[in-house]
């Protein structure tokens, strides 16, 4: 271990911090260059870059975890690599091969090893791979050049409170269109979410819940996380829709619920006027980890699940198993952990 950063690891929130190195690779004339680690956190691009005008950009989010014995591991980076390829296909950007994506993540973590929070602090190193179109373009067309980069920063809880419940309100806005870009992680989806998020926070909620854009009757997403509910008869339920981002955490929880906790699981419609079928509910994602949902406000009424102040027993168990696997305390299903 190198320098002493003097960070208060246990109190970190989800805010940007410049770390020492980031990976940058450029695509031109049909191919990626070698890619390298650089210290400068600024990127210089043409004023006519498609990212600036037409939002030709996508990103990923994953974490590196420090284990009890001091090792560092990534959680399912291959899933993020493949999801980024899906995003690239949808908005006509070149794909980064899975191996190269994982190698870039490993390089960035190794180069910034001092920033990987110590085991036991609850903090992690968040990695942000991203890609966007650059070069000179003025018509609405794919860019002639691209930049793929990965940076990282230590983070704590995304939603205030960690494992203590927070409340959400249902947005009147949609985050995605029925056949739009909701299932991929492209920048424009998030620009559109800034106002609904701000309105939710102004009303005193942690974030907003989006309903399905076609009928506005079913839960799609919880801000930048997926929804799950535990029914009163103990089933793990999560919404199914072509406009939801396929969350790596959600896919992992489905398997944990089924194979580790022996629960029945269902991916299906979750109707906003049927919330009383759930004993507990939560938001899940890389940044959100598992955040218990205290209550959901819909049409002026707050529906409270387990409690507004305490995490429910099943949500707690899911959290313990998921984070136990991520921090290396529990054995992971094959292929989930990549050592750095
Ligand atoms: N839904 C949206 C809209 C997101 O931005 C994210 C974050 O990546 C998620 C869900 C959770 O996905 P994951 O578990 O892969 O981080
Ligand atoms: C993530 O969970 O990694 C996200 O991308 C969520 C958010 C910070 C956009």
Short mmCIF file of C-alpha atoms in Angstrom, two decimals, residues 24-200:
data_model
loop_
_atom_site.label_atom_id
_atom_site.label_comp_id
_atom_site.label_asym_id
_atom_site.label_seq_id
_atom_site.Cartn_x
_atom_site.Cartn_y
_atom_site.Cartn_z
CA UNK A 24 -8.41 6.06 -22.06
CA UNK A 25 -8.67 4.38 -25.44
CA UNK A 26 -9.58 5.97 -28.77
CA UNK A 27 -11.36 4.47 -31.76
CA UNK A 28 -10.55 5.78 -35.22
CA UNK A 29 -10.52 4.35 -38.74
CA UNK A 30 -12.36 1.26 -37.62
CA UNK A 31 -10.18 0.20 -34.70
CA UNK A 32 -9.31 0.81 -31.05
CA UNK A 33 -5.84 1.99 -30.13
CA UNK A 34 -3.81 0.25 -27.41
CA UNK A 35 -5.41 2.25 -24.59
CA UNK A 36 -3.38 3.66 -21.71
CA UNK A 37 -3.51 4.98 -18.17
CA UNK A 38 -3.31 8.75 -17.87
CA UNK A 39 -3.27 11.20 -14.97
CA UNK A 40 -5.23 14.07 -16.57
CA UNK A 41 -8.96 13.82 -15.83
CA UNK A 42 -9.89 16.16 -18.70
CA UNK A 43 -10.71 15.06 -22.24
CA UNK A 44 -10.26 17.40 -25.17
CA UNK A 45 -12.82 16.94 -27.97
CA UNK A 46 -14.19 18.69 -31.05
CA UNK A 47 -17.09 21.11 -30.61
CA UNK A 48 -18.89 19.02 -33.26
CA UNK A 49 -18.75 15.77 -31.24
CA UNK A 50 -22.00 13.79 -31.40
CA UNK A 51 -21.95 13.37 -27.62
CA UNK A 52 -22.40 17.12 -27.17
CA UNK A 53 -25.38 17.52 -29.49
CA UNK A 54 -27.06 14.20 -30.01
CA UNK A 55 -26.21 12.38 -26.80
CA UNK A 56 -24.24 9.57 -28.42
CA UNK A 57 -22.91 8.23 -25.13
CA UNK A 58 -23.28 5.33 -22.76
CA UNK A 59 -21.80 4.31 -19.43
CA UNK A 60 -21.54 1.51 -16.92
CA UNK A 61 -21.14 1.26 -13.17
CA UNK A 62 -19.47 -1.53 -11.20
CA UNK A 63 -17.47 -1.86 -8.01
CA UNK A 64 -14.19 -3.25 -6.67
CA UNK A 65 -14.30 -4.72 -3.16
CA UNK A 66 -11.53 -5.19 -0.60
CA UNK A 67 -11.79 -8.58 1.07
CA UNK A 68 -10.95 -9.50 4.66
CA UNK A 69 -7.52 -10.81 3.62
CA UNK A 70 -6.70 -7.61 1.72
CA UNK A 71 -7.33 -8.85 -1.82
CA UNK A 72 -9.34 -6.79 -4.30
CA UNK A 73 -12.13 -8.25 -6.42
CA UNK A 74 -14.61 -7.16 -9.07
CA UNK A 75 -18.22 -8.33 -9.08
CA UNK A 76 -19.41 -9.67 -12.44
CA UNK A 77 -17.57 -7.17 -14.70
CA UNK A 78 -18.33 -9.40 -17.68
CA UNK A 79 -22.02 -8.55 -17.25
CA UNK A 80 -21.27 -4.84 -17.42
CA UNK A 81 -19.04 -5.39 -20.45
CA UNK A 82 -21.83 -7.19 -22.28
CA UNK A 83 -24.45 -4.62 -21.28
CA UNK A 84 -22.18 -1.87 -22.59
CA UNK A 85 -21.99 -3.73 -25.90
CA UNK A 86 -25.82 -3.75 -25.99
CA UNK A 87 -25.82 0.01 -25.37
CA UNK A 88 -23.28 0.50 -28.16
CA UNK A 89 -25.31 -1.55 -30.62
CA UNK A 90 -28.43 0.49 -29.86
CA UNK A 91 -26.80 3.86 -30.55
CA UNK A 92 -24.38 2.75 -33.27
CA UNK A 93 -21.09 2.93 -31.42
CA UNK A 94 -18.21 0.46 -31.78
CA UNK A 95 -18.12 -2.31 -29.17
CA UNK A 96 -15.32 -2.89 -26.69
CA UNK A 97 -14.43 -6.60 -26.49
CA UNK A 98 -15.38 -8.11 -23.10
CA UNK A 99 -11.76 -9.05 -22.26
CA UNK A 100 -10.53 -5.55 -23.04
CA UNK A 101 -13.26 -3.98 -20.89
CA UNK A 102 -12.31 -6.19 -17.94
CA UNK A 103 -8.61 -5.56 -18.48
CA UNK A 104 -9.21 -1.78 -18.48
CA UNK A 105 -11.12 -2.10 -15.19
CA UNK A 106 -8.33 -4.18 -13.65
CA UNK A 107 -5.68 -1.70 -14.76
CA UNK A 108 -7.58 1.23 -13.27
CA UNK A 109 -8.14 -0.52 -9.94
CA UNK A 110 -4.49 -1.61 -9.69
CA UNK A 111 -3.22 1.87 -10.54
CA UNK A 112 -5.49 3.41 -7.89
CA UNK A 113 -5.11 0.67 -5.30
CA UNK A 114 -4.68 3.14 -2.43
CA UNK A 115 -8.23 4.34 -3.05
CA UNK A 116 -9.82 0.92 -2.58
CA UNK A 117 -11.53 1.31 0.81
CA UNK A 118 -10.44 -1.02 3.63
CA UNK A 119 -12.56 -4.08 4.40
CA UNK A 120 -15.16 -3.46 7.05
CA UNK A 121 -15.80 0.21 6.30
CA UNK A 122 -18.73 -0.59 4.01
CA UNK A 123 -17.15 1.59 1.32
CA UNK A 124 -16.11 0.36 -2.13
CA UNK A 125 -14.29 1.57 -5.22
CA UNK A 126 -16.84 2.56 -7.87
CA UNK A 127 -15.75 2.15 -11.49
CA UNK A 128 -17.29 4.24 -14.22
CA UNK A 129 -16.59 2.93 -17.74
CA UNK A 130 -18.05 5.16 -20.45
CA UNK A 131 -17.96 5.77 -24.18
CA UNK A 132 -18.96 8.62 -26.43
CA UNK A 133 -18.78 9.87 -30.01
CA UNK A 134 -16.21 12.51 -30.94
CA UNK A 135 -14.78 14.06 -34.09
CA UNK A 136 -16.40 16.43 -36.56
CA UNK A 137 -20.04 15.71 -37.38
CA UNK A 138 -22.93 18.11 -37.86
CA UNK A 139 -25.72 15.97 -39.32
CA UNK A 140 -27.51 13.49 -37.09
CA UNK A 141 -25.21 10.54 -37.80
CA UNK A 142 -22.85 8.27 -35.87
CA UNK A 143 -19.51 9.86 -35.00
CA UNK A 144 -16.31 9.09 -36.91
CA UNK A 145 -14.31 8.65 -33.68
CA UNK A 146 -14.95 7.40 -30.14
CA UNK A 147 -13.40 7.51 -26.71
CA UNK A 148 -13.73 4.66 -24.21
CA UNK A 149 -12.57 5.50 -20.73
CA UNK A 150 -12.74 4.07 -17.20
CA UNK A 151 -12.23 6.08 -14.04
CA UNK A 152 -12.80 5.20 -10.42
CA UNK A 153 -13.49 6.73 -7.02
CA UNK A 154 -14.19 5.46 -3.52
CA UNK A 155 -17.87 5.63 -2.56
CA UNK A 156 -20.24 4.98 0.31
CA UNK A 157 -24.03 4.87 0.29
CA UNK A 158 -25.91 6.24 -2.75
CA UNK A 159 -29.17 6.74 -0.90
CA UNK A 160 -28.81 8.33 2.51
CA UNK A 161 -29.15 5.73 5.19
CA UNK A 162 -27.65 2.61 3.62
CA UNK A 163 -29.74 -0.21 5.03
CA UNK A 164 -32.32 2.07 6.62
CA UNK A 165 -35.46 2.54 4.53
CA UNK A 166 -36.17 5.57 2.35
CA UNK A 167 -39.41 6.73 0.72
CA UNK A 168 -40.08 7.22 -2.98
CA UNK A 169 -42.78 9.04 -4.92
CA UNK A 170 -44.26 7.98 -8.25
CA UNK A 171 -43.23 10.32 -11.08
CA UNK A 172 -45.65 11.70 -13.63
CA UNK A 173 -42.80 11.64 -16.14
CA UNK A 174 -41.55 8.62 -18.08
CA UNK A 175 -37.87 7.72 -18.17
CA UNK A 176 -38.22 5.65 -21.32
CA UNK A 177 -40.52 5.06 -24.28
CA UNK A 178 -42.05 1.63 -24.98
CA UNK A 179 -39.65 0.91 -27.85
CA UNK A 180 -37.04 3.49 -26.87
CA UNK A 181 -33.73 3.18 -25.05
CA UNK A 182 -34.87 2.23 -21.55
CA UNK A 183 -33.16 -1.16 -21.62
CA UNK A 184 -29.73 0.27 -22.35
CA UNK A 185 -27.54 2.56 -20.31
CA UNK A 186 -27.32 5.58 -22.60
CA UNK A 187 -26.73 9.12 -21.40
CA UNK A 188 -30.01 10.60 -22.63
CA UNK A 189 -32.05 8.40 -20.28
CA UNK A 190 -30.37 10.14 -17.38
CA UNK A 191 -30.69 13.70 -18.72
CA UNK A 192 -34.43 13.08 -18.83
CA UNK A 193 -34.41 11.88 -15.23
CA UNK A 194 -32.87 15.03 -13.72
CA UNK A 195 -36.11 17.00 -13.45
CA UNK A 196 -38.28 14.15 -12.06
CA UNK A 197 -35.50 13.42 -9.54
CA UNK A 198 -35.33 17.09 -8.49
CA UNK A 199 -39.11 17.27 -8.06
CA UNK A 200 -39.10 14.10 -5.94
#
